[in-house]
Tab-separated table of C-alpha atoms and ligand atoms in Angstrom:
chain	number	residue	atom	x	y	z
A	1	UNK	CA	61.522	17.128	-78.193
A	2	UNK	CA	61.820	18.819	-74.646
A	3	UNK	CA	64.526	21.097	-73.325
A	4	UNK	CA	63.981	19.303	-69.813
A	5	UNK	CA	62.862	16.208	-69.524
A	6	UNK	CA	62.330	15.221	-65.704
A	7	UNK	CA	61.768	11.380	-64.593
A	8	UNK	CA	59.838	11.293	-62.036
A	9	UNK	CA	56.472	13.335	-60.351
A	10	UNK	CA	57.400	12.776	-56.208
A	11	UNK	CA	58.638	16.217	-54.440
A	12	UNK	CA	61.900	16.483	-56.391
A	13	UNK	CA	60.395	15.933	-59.742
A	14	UNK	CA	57.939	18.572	-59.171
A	15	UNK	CA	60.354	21.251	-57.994
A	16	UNK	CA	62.155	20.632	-60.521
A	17	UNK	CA	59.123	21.072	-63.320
A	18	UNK	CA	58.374	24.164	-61.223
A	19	UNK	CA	61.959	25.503	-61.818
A	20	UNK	CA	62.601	24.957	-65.854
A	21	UNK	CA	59.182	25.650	-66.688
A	22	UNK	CA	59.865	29.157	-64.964
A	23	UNK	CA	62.794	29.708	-66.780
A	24	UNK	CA	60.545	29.391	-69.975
A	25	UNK	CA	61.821	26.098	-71.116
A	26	UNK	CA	59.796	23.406	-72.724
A	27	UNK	CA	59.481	20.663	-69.793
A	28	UNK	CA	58.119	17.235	-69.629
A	29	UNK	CA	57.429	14.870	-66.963
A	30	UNK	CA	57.047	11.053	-67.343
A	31	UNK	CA	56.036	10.217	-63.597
A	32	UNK	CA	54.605	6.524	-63.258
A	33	UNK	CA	52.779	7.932	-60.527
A	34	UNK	CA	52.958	10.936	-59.802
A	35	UNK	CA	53.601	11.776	-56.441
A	36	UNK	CA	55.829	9.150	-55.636
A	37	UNK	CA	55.991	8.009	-51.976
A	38	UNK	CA	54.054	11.008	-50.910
A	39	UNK	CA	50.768	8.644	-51.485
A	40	UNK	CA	52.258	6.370	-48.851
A	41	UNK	CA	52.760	9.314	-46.147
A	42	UNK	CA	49.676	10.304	-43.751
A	43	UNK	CA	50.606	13.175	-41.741
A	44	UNK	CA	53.701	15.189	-42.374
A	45	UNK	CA	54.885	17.995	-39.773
A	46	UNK	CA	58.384	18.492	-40.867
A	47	UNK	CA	57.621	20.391	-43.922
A	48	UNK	CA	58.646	24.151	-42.999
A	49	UNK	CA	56.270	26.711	-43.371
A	50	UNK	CA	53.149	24.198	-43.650
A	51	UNK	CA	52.749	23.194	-40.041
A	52	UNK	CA	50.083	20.179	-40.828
A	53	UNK	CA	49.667	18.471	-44.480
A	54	UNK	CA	48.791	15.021	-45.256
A	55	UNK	CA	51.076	13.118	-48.649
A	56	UNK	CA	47.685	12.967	-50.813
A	57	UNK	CA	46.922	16.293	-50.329
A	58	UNK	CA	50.503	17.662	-50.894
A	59	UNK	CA	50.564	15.430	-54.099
A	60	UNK	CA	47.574	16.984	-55.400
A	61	UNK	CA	48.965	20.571	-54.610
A	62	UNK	CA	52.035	19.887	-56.696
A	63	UNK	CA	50.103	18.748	-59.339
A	64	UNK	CA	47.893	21.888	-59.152
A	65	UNK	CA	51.302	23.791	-59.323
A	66	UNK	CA	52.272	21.471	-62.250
A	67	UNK	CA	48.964	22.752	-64.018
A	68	UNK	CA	49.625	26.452	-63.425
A	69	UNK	CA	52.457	26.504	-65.431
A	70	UNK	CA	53.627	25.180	-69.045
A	71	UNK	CA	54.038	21.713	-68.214
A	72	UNK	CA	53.497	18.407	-69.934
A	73	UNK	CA	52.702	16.276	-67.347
A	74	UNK	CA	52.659	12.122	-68.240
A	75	UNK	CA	51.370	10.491	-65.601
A	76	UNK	CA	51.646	6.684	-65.345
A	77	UNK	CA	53.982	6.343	-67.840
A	78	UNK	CA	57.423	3.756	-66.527
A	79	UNK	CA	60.521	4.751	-67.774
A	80	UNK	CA	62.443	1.318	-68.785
A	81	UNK	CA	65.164	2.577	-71.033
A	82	UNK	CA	67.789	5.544	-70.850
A	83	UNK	CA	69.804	6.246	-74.137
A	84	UNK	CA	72.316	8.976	-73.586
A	85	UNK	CA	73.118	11.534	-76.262
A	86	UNK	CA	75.847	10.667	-78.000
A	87	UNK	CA	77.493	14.016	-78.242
A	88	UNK	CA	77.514	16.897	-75.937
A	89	UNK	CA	74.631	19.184	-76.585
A	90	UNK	CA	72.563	16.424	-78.229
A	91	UNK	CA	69.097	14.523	-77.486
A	92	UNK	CA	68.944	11.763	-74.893
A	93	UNK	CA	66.256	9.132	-75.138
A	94	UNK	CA	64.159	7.382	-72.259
A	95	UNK	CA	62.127	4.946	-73.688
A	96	UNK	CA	58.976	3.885	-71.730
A	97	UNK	CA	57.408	0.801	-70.961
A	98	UNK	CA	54.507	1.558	-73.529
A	99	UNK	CA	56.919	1.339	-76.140
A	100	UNK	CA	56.768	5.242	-77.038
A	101	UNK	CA	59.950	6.909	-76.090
A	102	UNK	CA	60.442	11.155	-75.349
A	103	UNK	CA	63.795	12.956	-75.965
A	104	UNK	CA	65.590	15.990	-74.805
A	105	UNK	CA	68.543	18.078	-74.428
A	106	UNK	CA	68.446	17.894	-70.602
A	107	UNK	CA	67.229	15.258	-67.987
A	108	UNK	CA	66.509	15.075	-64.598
A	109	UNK	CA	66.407	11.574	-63.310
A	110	UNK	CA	64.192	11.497	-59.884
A	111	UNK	CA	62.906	8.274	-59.665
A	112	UNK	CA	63.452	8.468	-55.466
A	113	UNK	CA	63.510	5.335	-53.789
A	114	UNK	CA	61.282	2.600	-51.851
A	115	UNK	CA	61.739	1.180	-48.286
A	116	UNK	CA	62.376	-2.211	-48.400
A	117	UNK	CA	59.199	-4.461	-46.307
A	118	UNK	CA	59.513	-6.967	-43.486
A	119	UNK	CA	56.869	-9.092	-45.838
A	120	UNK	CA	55.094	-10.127	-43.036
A	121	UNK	CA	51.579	-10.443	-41.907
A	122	UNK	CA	50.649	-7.452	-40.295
A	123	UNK	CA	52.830	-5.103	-42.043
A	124	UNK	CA	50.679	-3.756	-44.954
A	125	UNK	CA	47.861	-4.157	-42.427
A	126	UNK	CA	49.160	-1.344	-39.675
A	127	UNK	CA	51.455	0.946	-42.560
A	128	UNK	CA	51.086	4.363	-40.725
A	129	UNK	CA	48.544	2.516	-37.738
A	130	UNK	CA	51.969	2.034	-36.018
A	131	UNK	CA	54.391	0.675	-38.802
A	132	UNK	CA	56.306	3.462	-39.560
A	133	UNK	CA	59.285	3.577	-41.482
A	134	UNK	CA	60.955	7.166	-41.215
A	135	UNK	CA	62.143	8.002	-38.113
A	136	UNK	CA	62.605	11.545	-38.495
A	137	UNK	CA	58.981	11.662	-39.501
A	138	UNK	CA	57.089	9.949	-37.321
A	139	UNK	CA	59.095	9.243	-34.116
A	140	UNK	CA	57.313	11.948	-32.169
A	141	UNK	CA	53.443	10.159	-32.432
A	142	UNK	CA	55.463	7.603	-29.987
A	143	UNK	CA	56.249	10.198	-27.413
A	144	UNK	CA	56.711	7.577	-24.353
A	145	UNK	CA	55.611	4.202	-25.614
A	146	UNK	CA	57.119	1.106	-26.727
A	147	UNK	CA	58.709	0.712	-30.082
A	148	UNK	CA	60.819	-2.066	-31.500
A	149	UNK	CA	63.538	-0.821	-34.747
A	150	UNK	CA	64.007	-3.694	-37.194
A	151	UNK	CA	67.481	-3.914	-38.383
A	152	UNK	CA	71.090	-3.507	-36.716
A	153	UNK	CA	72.621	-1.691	-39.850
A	154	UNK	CA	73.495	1.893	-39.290
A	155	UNK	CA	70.209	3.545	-40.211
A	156	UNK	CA	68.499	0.684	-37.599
A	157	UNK	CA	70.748	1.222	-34.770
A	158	UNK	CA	70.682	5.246	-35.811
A	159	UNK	CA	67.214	5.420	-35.572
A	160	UNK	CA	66.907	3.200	-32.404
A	161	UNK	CA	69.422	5.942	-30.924
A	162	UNK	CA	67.331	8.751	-31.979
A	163	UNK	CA	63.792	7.271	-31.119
A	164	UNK	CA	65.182	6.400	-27.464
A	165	UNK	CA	64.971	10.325	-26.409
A	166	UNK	CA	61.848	9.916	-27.335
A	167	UNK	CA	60.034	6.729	-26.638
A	168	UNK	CA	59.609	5.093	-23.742
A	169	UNK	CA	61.285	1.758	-24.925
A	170	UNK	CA	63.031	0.560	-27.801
A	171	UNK	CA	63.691	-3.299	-28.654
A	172	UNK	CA	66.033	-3.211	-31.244
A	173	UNK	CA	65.853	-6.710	-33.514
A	174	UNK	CA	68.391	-7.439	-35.893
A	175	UNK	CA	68.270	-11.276	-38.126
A	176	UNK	CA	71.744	-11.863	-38.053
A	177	UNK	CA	74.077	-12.917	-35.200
A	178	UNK	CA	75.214	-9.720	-34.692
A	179	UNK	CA	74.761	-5.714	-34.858
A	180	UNK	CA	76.569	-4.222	-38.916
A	181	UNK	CA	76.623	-0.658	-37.560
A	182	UNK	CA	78.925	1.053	-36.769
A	183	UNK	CA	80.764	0.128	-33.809
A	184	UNK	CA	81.165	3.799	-32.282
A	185	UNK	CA	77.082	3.785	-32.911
A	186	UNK	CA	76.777	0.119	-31.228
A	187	UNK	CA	78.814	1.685	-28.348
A	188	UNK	CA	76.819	4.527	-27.779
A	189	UNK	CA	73.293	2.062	-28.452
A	190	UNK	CA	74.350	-0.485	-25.569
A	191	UNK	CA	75.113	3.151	-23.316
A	192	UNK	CA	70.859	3.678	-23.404
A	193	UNK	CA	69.341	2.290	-20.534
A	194	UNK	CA	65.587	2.481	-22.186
A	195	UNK	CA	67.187	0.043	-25.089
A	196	UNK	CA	67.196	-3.987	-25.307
A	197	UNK	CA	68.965	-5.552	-28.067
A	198	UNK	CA	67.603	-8.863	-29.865
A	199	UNK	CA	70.062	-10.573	-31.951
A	200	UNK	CA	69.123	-13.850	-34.439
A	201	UNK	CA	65.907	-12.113	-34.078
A	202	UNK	CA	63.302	-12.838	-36.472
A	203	UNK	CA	60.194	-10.908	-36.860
A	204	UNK	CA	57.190	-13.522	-37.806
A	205	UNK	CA	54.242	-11.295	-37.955
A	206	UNK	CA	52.897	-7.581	-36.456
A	207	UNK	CA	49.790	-7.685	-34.606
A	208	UNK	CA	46.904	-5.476	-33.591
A	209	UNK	CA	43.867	-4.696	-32.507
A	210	UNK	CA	41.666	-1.924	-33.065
A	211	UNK	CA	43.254	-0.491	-36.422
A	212	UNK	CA	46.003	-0.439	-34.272
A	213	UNK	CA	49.976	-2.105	-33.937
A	214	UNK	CA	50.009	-3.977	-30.042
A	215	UNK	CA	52.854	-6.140	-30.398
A	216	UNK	CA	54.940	-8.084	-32.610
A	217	UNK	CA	55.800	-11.971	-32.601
A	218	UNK	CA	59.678	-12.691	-32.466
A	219	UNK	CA	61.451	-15.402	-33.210
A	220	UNK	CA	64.914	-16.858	-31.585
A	221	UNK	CA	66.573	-17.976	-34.967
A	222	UNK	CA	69.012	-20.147	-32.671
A	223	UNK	CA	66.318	-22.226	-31.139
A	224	UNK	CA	63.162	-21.683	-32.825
A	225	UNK	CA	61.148	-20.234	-29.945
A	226	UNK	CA	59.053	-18.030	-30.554
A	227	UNK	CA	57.690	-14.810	-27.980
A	228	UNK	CA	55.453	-12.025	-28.048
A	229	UNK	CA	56.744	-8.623	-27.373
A	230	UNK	CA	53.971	-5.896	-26.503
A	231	UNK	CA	54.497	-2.282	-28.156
A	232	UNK	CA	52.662	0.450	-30.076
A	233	UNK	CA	55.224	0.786	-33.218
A	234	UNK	CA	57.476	-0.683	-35.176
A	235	UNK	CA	59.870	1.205	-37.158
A	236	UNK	CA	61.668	-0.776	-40.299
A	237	UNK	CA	64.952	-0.019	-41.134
A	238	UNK	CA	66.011	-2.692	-43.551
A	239	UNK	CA	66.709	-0.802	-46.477
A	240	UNK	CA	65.830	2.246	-48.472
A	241	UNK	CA	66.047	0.986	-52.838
A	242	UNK	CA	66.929	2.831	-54.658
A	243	UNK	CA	64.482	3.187	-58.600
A	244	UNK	CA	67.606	2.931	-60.826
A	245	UNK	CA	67.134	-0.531	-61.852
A	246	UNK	CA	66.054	0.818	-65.323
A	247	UNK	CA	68.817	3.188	-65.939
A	248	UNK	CA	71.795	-0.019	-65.537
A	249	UNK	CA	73.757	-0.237	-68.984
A	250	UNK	CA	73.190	3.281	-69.667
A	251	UNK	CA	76.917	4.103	-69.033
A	252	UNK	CA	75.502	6.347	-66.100
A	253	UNK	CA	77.232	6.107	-62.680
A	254	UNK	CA	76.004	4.369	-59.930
A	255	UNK	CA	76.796	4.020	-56.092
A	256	UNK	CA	77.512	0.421	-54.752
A	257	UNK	CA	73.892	0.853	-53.383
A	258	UNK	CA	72.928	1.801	-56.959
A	259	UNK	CA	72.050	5.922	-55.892
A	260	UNK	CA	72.826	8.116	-58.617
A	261	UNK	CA	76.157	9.982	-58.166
A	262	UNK	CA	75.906	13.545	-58.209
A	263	UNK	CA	78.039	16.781	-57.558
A	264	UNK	CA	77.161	19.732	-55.432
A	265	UNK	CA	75.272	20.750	-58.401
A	266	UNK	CA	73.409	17.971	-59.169
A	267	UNK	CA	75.260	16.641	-62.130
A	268	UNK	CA	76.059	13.056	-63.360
A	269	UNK	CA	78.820	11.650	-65.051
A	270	UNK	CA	76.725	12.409	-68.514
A	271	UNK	CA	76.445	16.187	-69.469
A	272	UNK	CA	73.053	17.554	-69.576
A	273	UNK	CA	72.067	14.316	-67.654
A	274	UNK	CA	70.868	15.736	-63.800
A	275	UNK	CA	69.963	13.571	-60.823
A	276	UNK	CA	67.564	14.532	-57.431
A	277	UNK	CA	65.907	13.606	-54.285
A	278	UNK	CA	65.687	10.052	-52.963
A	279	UNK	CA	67.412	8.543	-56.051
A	280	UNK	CA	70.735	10.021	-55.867
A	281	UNK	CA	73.446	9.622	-53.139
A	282	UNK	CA	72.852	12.636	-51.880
A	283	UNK	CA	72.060	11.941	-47.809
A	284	UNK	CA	68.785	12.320	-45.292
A	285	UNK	CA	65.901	11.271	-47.908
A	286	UNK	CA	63.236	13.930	-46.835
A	287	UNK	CA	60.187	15.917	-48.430
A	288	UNK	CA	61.850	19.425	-47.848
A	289	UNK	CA	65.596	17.854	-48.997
A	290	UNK	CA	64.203	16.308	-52.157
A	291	UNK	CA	62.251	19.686	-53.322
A	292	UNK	CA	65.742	21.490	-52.938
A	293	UNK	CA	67.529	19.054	-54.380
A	294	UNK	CA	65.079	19.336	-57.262
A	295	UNK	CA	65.194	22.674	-57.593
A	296	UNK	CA	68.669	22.992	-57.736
A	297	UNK	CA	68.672	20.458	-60.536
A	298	UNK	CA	66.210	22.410	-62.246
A	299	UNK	CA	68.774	25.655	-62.110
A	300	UNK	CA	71.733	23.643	-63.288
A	301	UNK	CA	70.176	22.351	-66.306
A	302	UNK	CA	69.275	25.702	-66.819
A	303	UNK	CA	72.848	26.835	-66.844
A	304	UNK	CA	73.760	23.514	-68.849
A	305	UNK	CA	71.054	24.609	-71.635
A	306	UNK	CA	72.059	28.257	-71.869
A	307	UNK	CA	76.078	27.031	-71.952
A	308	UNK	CA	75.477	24.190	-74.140
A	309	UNK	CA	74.841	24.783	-78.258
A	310	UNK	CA	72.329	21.970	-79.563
A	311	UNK	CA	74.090	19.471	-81.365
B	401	LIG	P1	59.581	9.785	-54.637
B	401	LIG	O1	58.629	10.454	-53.740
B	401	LIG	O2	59.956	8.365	-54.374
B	401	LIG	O3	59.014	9.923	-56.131
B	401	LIG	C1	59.581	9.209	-57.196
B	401	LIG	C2	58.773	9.417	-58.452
B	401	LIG	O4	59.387	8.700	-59.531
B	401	LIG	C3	57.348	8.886	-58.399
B	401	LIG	O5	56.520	9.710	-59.186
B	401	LIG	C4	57.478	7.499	-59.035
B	401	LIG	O6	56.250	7.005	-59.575
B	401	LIG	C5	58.443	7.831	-60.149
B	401	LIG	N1	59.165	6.694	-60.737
B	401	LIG	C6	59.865	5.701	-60.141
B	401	LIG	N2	60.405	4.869	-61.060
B	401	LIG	C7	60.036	5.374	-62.274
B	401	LIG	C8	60.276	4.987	-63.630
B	401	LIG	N3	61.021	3.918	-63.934
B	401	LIG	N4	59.731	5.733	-64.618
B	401	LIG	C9	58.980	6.830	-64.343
B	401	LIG	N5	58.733	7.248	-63.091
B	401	LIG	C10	59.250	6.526	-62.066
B	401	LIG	N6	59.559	12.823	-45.653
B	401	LIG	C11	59.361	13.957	-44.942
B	401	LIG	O7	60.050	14.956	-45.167
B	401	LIG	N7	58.374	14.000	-43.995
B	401	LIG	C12	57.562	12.952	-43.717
B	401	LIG	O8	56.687	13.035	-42.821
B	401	LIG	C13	57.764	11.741	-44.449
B	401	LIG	N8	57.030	10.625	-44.181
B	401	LIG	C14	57.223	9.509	-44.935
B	401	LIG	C15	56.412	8.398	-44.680
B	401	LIG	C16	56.536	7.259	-45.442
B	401	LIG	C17	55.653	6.071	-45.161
B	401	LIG	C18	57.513	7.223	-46.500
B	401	LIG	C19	57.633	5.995	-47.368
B	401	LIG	C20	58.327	8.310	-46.734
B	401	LIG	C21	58.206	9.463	-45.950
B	401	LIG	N9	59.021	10.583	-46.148
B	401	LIG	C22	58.789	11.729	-45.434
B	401	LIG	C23	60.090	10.573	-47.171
B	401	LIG	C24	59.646	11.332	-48.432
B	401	LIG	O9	58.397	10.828	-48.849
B	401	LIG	C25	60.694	11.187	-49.540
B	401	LIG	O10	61.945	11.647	-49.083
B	401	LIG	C26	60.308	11.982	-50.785
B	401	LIG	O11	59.041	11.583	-51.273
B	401	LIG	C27	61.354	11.806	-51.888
B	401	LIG	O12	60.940	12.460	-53.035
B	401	LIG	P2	61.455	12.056	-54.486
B	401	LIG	O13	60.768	12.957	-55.432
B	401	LIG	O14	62.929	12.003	-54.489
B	401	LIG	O15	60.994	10.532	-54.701
């Protein structure tokens, strides 16, 4: 068996492979891919100390990280099942989905998360070519053009708030009849002058040309007509998921949005049992807030290991 085993191989499972390993403990990772959304990510700017990276390339520098130290690194391999230890100080189980199953004293779950898609034509098409999805990431490559946000919950109308410095226009397009933020954040929204608000809006399909987003084709949900709005990005805000659906019925606790509950520390509800990054309810789902988050989980099984006697 492992002392740690981590689920997981984005940013937060790395760090914290980089940590326990360091600490001389025997560490596993079962990653089904490792690198997580990091494969999804073109450029990233935010990361401090590493002014320019692209996601591939960071992946592949983790994983040459991974290799530099004692690590058993599984890639591909789906964790389906989680089996807590029964007592304190005792194995847990995570069975994977090709039937083999790995145990250890200590796990750190960091399955992150996925943004939830429009499902429309166009989408898949222009990811990164102007469909974006993190505004904190890529709201600057739309310095002073035309953006619609998709989705009048608080991250959509947040976003459409934060891109509006920026941009030159923002449509913001939400499906129902009206805005679910916030109402101090609708307040300040209708205050932008640069901002139009679309309500019983329904987004048919994102169009280009040149490998590039040029508009998007809305639909009035009250009377069916249909318009096209011209723009260079389209930022979707519908939903980040989440990858806990394999650990329900394991007794471990769960936010309403199904995030892993941790404490300051990165603990769960079960001892020895250690959540980070995108998976857990901790907030602002980032490369650089994942790797601490990971690391610090990595430290506190540490101190559960060394406090703990096997059982
Ligand atoms: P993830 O990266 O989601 O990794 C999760 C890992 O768990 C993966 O290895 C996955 O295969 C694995 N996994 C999932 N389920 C299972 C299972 N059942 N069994 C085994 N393994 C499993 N952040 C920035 O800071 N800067 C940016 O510029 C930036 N741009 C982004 C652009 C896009 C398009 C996207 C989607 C995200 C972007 N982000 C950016 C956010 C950033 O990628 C995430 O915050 C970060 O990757 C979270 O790391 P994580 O390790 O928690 O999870």
């Amino acid at each position: 068996p492992f002392e740690v085993l981590i689920v997981g191989g984005g940013p937060a499972g790395a760090a914290s492979a980089i940590y326990t390993a360091r600490k001389g403990f025997r560490t596993g990772i079962a990653a089904e891919r490792f690198g997580g959304q990091l494969h999804d990510t073109l450029g990233i700017e935010n990361l401090p100390g590493t002014a320019y990276t692209e996601g591939p390339k960071l992946a592949a520098d983790l994983e040459r990280q991974i290799g530099e130290n004692t690590i058993d690194l599984m890639n591909l391999a789906k964790a389906v099942k989680l089996v807590p230890a029964k007592t304190e100080g005792g194995l847990h189980t995570v069975e994977l989905g090709n039937g083999a199953s790995l145990k250890a004293r200590s796990l750190i779950l960091a399955t992150g998360a996925r943004w939830r898609n429009l499902g429309v034509p166009g989408e898949a098409e222009y990811r990164n070519k102007g469909v974006a999805y993190c505004p904190h990431c890529d709201g600057p490559l739309f310095k002073g053009k035309r953006i619609a946000v998709i989705g009048g919950g608080n991250s959509g109308v947040e976003a459409a708030i934060d891109l509006a410095k920026i941009v030159g226009h923002v449509t913001l397009i939400e499906y129902d009849e009206k805005l679910r933020a916030d109402e101090v954040l609708q307040a300040k929204l209708r205050s932008l002058s640069n901002v139009e608000i679309v309500t019983s809006g329904q987004t048919t399909e994102i169009t280009g040309d040149n490998g590039k987003v040029n508009g998007l084709v809305l639909k009035d949900r009250a009377s069916g007509d249909e318009r096209r709005i011209e723009l260079e990005g389209v930022f979707v805000q519908i939903g980040l998921v989440p990858n806990t659906e394999w650990l329900k019925d394991s007794g471990l606790e769960l936010t309403e949005f199904g995030e892993i509950v941790t404490d300051e520390e990165g603990r769960t509800n079960l001892p020895g049992v250690l959540g980070a990054g995108d998976v857990t309810d901790v907030p602002y789902k980032q490369i650089v807030v994942a790797m601490g988050e990971g690391s610090k989980a990595g430290l506190s099984a540490f101190d559960y290991l060394i406090r703990t006697e096997p059982a």
